[in-house]
PDB file of C-alpha atoms in Angstrom:
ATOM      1  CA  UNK A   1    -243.287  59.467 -27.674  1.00  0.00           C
ATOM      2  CA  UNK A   2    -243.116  56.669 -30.057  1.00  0.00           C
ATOM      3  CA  UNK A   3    -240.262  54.283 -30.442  1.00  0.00           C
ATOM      4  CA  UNK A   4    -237.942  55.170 -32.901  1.00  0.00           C
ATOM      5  CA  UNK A   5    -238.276  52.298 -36.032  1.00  0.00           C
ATOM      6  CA  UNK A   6    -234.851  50.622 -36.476  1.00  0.00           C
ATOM      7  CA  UNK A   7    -233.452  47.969 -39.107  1.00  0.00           C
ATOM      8  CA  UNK A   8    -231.935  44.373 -37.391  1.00  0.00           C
ATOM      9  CA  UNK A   9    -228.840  43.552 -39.409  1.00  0.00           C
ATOM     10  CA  UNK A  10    -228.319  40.149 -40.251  1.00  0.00           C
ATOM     11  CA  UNK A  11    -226.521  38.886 -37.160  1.00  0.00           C
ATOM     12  CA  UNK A  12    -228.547  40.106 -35.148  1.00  0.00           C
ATOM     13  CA  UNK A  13    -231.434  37.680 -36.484  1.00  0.00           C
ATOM     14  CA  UNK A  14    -228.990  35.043 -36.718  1.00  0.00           C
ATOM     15  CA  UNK A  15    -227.534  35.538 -32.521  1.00  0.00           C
ATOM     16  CA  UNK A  16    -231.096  35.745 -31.326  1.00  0.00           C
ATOM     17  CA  UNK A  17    -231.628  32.359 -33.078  1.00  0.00           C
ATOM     18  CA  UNK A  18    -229.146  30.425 -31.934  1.00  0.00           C
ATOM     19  CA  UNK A  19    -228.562  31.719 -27.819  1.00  0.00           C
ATOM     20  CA  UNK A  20    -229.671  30.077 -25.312  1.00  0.00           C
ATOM     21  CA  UNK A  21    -230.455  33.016 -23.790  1.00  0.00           C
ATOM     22  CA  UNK A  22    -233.710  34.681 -23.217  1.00  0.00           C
ATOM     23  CA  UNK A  23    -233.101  37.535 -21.900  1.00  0.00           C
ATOM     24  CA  UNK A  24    -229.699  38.636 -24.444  1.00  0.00           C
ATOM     25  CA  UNK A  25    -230.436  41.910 -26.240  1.00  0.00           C
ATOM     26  CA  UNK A  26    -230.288  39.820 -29.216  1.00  0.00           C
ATOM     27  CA  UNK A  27    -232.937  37.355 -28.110  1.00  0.00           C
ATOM     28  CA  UNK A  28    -235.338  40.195 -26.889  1.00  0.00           C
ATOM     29  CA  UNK A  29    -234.658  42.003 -30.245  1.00  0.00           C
ATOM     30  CA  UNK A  30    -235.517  38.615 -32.260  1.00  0.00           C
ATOM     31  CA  UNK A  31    -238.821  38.176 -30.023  1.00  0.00           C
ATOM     32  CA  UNK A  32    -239.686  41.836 -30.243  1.00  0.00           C
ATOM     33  CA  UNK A  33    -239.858  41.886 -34.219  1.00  0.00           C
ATOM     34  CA  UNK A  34    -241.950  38.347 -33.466  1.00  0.00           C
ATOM     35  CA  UNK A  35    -244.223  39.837 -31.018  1.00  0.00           C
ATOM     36  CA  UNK A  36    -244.289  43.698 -33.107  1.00  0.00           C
ATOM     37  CA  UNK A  37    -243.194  44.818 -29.929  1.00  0.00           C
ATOM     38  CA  UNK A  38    -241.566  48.140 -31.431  1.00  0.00           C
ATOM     39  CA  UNK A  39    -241.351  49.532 -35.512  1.00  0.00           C
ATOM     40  CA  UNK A  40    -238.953  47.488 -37.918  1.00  0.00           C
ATOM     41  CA  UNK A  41    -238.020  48.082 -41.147  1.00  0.00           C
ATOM     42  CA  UNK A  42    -237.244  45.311 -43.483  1.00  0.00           C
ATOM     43  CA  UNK A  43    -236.397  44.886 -47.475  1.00  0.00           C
ATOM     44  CA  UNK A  44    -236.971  42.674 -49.741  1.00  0.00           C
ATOM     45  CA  UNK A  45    -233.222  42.672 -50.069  1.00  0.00           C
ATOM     46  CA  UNK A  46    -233.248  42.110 -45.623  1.00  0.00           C
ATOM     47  CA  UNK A  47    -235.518  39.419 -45.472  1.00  0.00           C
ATOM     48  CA  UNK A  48    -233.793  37.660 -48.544  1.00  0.00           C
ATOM     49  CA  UNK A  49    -230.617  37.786 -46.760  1.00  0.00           C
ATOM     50  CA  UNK A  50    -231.909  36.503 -43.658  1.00  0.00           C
ATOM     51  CA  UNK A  51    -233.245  33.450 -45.563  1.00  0.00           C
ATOM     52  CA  UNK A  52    -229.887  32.789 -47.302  1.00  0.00           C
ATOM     53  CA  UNK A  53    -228.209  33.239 -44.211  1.00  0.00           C
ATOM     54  CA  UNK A  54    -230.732  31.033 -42.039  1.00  0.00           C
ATOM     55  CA  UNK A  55    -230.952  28.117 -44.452  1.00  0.00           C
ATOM     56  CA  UNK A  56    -227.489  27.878 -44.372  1.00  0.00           C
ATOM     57  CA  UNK A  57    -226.894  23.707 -43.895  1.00  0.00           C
ATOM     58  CA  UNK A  58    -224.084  24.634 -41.369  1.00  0.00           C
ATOM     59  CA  UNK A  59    -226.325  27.570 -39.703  1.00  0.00           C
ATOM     60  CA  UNK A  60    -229.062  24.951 -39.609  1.00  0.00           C
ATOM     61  CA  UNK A  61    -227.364  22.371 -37.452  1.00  0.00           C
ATOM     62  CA  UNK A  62    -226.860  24.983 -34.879  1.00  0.00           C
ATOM     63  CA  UNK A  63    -230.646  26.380 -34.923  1.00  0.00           C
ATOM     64  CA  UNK A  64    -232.147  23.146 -36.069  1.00  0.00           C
ATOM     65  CA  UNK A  65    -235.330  24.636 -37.916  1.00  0.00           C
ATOM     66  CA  UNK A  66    -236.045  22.970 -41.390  1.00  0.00           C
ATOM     67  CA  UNK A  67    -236.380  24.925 -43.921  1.00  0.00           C
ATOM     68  CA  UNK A  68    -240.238  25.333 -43.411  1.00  0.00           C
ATOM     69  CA  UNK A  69    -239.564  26.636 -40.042  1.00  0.00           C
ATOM     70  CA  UNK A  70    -237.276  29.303 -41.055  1.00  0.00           C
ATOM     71  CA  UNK A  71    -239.687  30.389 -43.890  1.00  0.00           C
ATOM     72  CA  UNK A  72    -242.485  30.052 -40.996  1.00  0.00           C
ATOM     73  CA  UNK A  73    -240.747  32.066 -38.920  1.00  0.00           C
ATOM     74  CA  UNK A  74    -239.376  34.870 -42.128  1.00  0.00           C
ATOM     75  CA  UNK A  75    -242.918  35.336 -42.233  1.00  0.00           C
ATOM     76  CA  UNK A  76    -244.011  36.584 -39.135  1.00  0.00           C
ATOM     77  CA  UNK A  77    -241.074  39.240 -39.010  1.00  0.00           C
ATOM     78  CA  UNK A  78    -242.658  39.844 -42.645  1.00  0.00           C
ATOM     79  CA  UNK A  79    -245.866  40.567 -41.555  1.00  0.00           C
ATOM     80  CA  UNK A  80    -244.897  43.093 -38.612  1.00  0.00           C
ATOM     81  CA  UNK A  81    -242.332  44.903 -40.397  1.00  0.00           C
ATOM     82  CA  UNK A  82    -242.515  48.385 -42.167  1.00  0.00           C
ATOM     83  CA  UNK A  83    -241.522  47.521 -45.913  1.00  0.00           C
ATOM     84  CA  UNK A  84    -240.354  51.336 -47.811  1.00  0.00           C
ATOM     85  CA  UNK A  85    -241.495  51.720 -50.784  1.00  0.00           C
ATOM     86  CA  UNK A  86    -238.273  51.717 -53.442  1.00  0.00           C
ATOM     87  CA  UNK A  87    -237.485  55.627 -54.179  1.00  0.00           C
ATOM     88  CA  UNK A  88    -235.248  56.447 -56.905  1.00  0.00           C
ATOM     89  CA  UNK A  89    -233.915  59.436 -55.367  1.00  0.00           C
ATOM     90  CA  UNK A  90    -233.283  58.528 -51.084  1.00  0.00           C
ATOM     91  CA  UNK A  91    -234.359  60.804 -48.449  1.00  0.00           C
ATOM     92  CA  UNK A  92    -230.831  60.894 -46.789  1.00  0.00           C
ATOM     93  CA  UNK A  93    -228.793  59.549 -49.388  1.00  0.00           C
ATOM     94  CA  UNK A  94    -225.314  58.251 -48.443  1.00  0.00           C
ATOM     95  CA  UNK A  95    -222.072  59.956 -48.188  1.00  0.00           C
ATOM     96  CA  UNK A  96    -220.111  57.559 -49.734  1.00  0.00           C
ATOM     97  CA  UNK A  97    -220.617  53.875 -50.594  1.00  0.00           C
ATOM     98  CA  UNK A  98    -220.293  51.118 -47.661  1.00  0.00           C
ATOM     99  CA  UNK A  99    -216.468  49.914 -47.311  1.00  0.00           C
ATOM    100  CA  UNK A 100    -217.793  46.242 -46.876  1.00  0.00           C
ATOM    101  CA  UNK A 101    -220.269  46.069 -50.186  1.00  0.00           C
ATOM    102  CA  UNK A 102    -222.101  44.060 -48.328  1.00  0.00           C
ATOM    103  CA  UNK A 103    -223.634  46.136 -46.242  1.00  0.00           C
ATOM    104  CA  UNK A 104    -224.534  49.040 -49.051  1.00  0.00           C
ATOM    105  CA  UNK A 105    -228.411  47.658 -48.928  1.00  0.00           C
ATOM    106  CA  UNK A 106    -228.095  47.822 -44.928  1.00  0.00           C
ATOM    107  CA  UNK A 107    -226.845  51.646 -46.005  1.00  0.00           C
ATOM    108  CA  UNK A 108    -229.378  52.016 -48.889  1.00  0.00           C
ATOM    109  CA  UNK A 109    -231.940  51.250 -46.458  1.00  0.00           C
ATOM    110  CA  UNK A 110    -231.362  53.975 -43.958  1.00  0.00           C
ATOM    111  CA  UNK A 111    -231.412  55.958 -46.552  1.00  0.00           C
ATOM    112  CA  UNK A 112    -234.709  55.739 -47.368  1.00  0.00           C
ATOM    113  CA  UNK A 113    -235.561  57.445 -43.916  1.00  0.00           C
ATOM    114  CA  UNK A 114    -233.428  59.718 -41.987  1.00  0.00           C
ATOM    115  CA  UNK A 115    -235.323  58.321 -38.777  1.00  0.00           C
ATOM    116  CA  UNK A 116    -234.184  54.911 -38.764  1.00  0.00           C
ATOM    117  CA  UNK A 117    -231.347  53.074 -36.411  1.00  0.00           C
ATOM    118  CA  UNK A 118    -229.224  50.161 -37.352  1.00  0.00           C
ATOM    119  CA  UNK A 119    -229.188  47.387 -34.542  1.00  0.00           C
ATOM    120  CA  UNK A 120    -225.595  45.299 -35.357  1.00  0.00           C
ATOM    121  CA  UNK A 121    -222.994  43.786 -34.012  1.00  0.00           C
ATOM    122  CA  UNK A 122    -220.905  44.430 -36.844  1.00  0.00           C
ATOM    123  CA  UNK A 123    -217.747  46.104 -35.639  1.00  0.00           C
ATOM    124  CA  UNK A 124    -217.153  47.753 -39.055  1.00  0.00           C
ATOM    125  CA  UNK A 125    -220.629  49.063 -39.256  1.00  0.00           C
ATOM    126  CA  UNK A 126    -220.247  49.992 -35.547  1.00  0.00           C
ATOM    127  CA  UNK A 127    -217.163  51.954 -36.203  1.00  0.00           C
ATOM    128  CA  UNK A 128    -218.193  53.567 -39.706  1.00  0.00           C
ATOM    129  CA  UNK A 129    -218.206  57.407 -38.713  1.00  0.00           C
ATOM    130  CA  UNK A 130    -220.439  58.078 -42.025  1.00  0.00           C
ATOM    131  CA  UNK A 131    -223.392  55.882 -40.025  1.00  0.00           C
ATOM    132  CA  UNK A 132    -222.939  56.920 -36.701  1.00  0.00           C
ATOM    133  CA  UNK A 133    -224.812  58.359 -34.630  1.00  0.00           C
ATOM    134  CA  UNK A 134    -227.552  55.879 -36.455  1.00  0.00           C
ATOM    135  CA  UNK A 135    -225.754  52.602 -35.566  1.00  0.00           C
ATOM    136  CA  UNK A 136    -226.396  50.911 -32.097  1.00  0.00           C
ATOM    137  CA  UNK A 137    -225.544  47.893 -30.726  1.00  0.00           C
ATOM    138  CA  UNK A 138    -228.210  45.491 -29.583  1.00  0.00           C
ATOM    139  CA  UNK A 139    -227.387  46.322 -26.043  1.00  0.00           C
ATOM    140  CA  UNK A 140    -228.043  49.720 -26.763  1.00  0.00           C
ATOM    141  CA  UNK A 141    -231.018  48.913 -28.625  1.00  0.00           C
ATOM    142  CA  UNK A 142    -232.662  47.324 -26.314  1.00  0.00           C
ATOM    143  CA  UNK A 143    -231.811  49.518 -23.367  1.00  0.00           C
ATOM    144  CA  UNK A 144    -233.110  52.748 -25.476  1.00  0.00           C
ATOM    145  CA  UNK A 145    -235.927  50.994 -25.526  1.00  0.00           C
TER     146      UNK A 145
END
């Protein structure tokens, strides 16, 4: 049985950046989209938030990549990830909109496949009843694995 495909929220990028840790769920989850060791699923939207996010001046003292290295490294999660193509109408659409409007693409975008999984540490998203059982944590993530 193949791996089930799962979106990476934003912070889950950004805390796999910045530990120190090798061997953090986070960290394993940041080097498996690298290494296309299991399905992703990115957006335009995704990947454009994890480039705002990254280039951040304050977010880049902590990581210390330039600008090029972030874009470097945007595009080899680019070109391992699973990109849906835009629907108008989604496969699973959702119940209601996202309480934090920030996170209606992460919504819109299991949407577009009732397989998916959301890795987060988002404690909302976590706790949002209309996700579950599709949201994990990266701990869980990675021991599902």
């Amino acid at each position: 049985m193949s791996r089930q495909a799962v979106v990476v929220d934003t912070n889950v990028v950004v805390a796999g950046l910045l530990t120190g840790n090798a061997a953090s769920p986070v960290a394993r989850i940041l080097d498996g989209m690298l290494a296309a060791a299991f399905p992703f699923v990115v957006s335009e939207a995704l990947l454009a938030e994890y480039r705002t996010v990254l280039v951040r001046p304050a977010l880049r003292k902590l990581h210390g990549l330039t600008v090029a290295e972030v874009e470097a490294l945007l595009t080899d999660i680019a070109q391992h990830a699973i990109v849906p193509v835009p629907m108008a109408v989604p496969v699973a659409p959702a119940a209601q909109p996202a309480p934090d409007p920030g996170d209606q693409g992460l919504r819109d975008l299991l949407a577009a496949r009732a397989d998916l999984l959301l890795a987060t540490g988002d404690k909302a998203l976590l706790a949002d009843r209309g996700m579950q059982p599709r949201v994990v944590t990266p701990l869980s993530f990675v021991e599902a694995g």
